[in-house]
Amino acid sequence: MQCTECRELLFEVVTGDAGPEVTAHYTACPECAAELESMRRTMALLDDWKAPEDTSPYFMTRLMARVREEAALPAKAGGWLTWFRKPAFALSLAAVLVAGVLFLRPTGDIAVPPAQAHTCAVTDLQFLEKNNDVLQNLEVLDDIQDGSPQATVNP
């Protein structure tokens, strides 16, 4: 016999109801013999165990009533985390995150101004120098240059 077939009959070997073929296997196979000894020790512990006598006589009745009540309740929603178990929601959330990262990532075209205070004035002057032609065509710039009283400059 094979070990898998004999392990299915382990309880019969412990109780003494197994045939001689199965018992011979347990004496010849050390792994099955160790399993048999473990089962015998477990059965001996269960024989020594006594159920507590101070339980209420209606304990089982109340317990079974409670089990029936819990079984009759509708399944509780696990909250917003259970949505992540649904593949369609998880896939759409992943797509939105990927699209957001691709859309909002910096392209490198934006020049980040230095954090130092003295370079702000330098960059402003460089901007004015580069765009001098455009700024000269504006009416506001002409009014400022002429000294007209209507011209207002925002700080």
Short mmCIF file of N, CA and C in Angstrom, two decimals, residues 49 51-68:
data_model
loop_
_atom_site.label_atom_id
_atom_site.label_comp_id
_atom_site.label_asym_id
_atom_site.label_seq_id
_atom_site.Cartn_x
_atom_site.Cartn_y
_atom_site.Cartn_z
N TRP A 49 -9.18 15.27 28.60
CA TRP A 49 -9.87 16.55 28.66
C TRP A 49 -11.30 16.37 29.15
N ALA A 51 -14.95 18.49 29.73
CA ALA A 51 -15.70 19.70 29.38
C ALA A 51 -16.06 20.45 30.66
N PRO A 52 -16.02 21.78 30.63
CA PRO A 52 -16.40 22.54 31.83
C PRO A 52 -17.86 22.31 32.17
N GLU A 53 -18.11 22.18 33.46
CA GLU A 53 -19.48 21.86 33.89
C GLU A 53 -20.26 23.09 34.32
N ASP A 54 -19.61 24.24 34.39
CA ASP A 54 -20.30 25.43 34.89
C ASP A 54 -20.93 26.26 33.79
N THR A 55 -21.14 25.70 32.61
CA THR A 55 -21.79 26.46 31.54
C THR A 55 -23.29 26.49 31.77
N SER A 56 -23.89 27.50 31.20
CA SER A 56 -25.33 27.66 31.32
C SER A 56 -26.04 26.56 30.53
N PRO A 57 -27.19 26.08 31.02
CA PRO A 57 -27.90 25.04 30.27
C PRO A 57 -28.43 25.54 28.92
N TYR A 58 -28.58 26.84 28.76
CA TYR A 58 -29.10 27.38 27.52
C TYR A 58 -27.99 27.97 26.64
N PHE A 59 -26.75 27.64 26.93
CA PHE A 59 -25.62 28.18 26.17
C PHE A 59 -25.71 27.82 24.69
N MET A 60 -25.91 26.55 24.38
CA MET A 60 -25.97 26.12 22.98
C MET A 60 -27.18 26.73 22.26
N THR A 61 -28.29 26.86 22.96
CA THR A 61 -29.48 27.46 22.36
C THR A 61 -29.22 28.91 21.98
N ARG A 62 -28.62 29.66 22.91
CA ARG A 62 -28.30 31.06 22.63
C ARG A 62 -27.25 31.19 21.53
N LEU A 63 -26.26 30.31 21.56
CA LEU A 63 -25.20 30.34 20.55
C LEU A 63 -25.78 30.09 19.16
N MET A 64 -26.61 29.09 19.02
CA MET A 64 -27.20 28.78 17.72
C MET A 64 -28.15 29.89 17.25
N ALA A 65 -28.85 30.53 18.18
CA ALA A 65 -29.71 31.66 17.82
C ALA A 65 -28.87 32.81 17.29
N ARG A 66 -27.75 33.06 17.94
CA ARG A 66 -26.86 34.13 17.49
C ARG A 66 -26.28 33.83 16.11
N VAL A 67 -25.92 32.58 15.87
CA VAL A 67 -25.39 32.17 14.57
C VAL A 67 -26.45 32.36 13.49
N ARG A 68 -27.69 32.01 13.79
CA ARG A 68 -28.77 32.20 12.81
C ARG A 68 -29.00 33.68 12.52
#
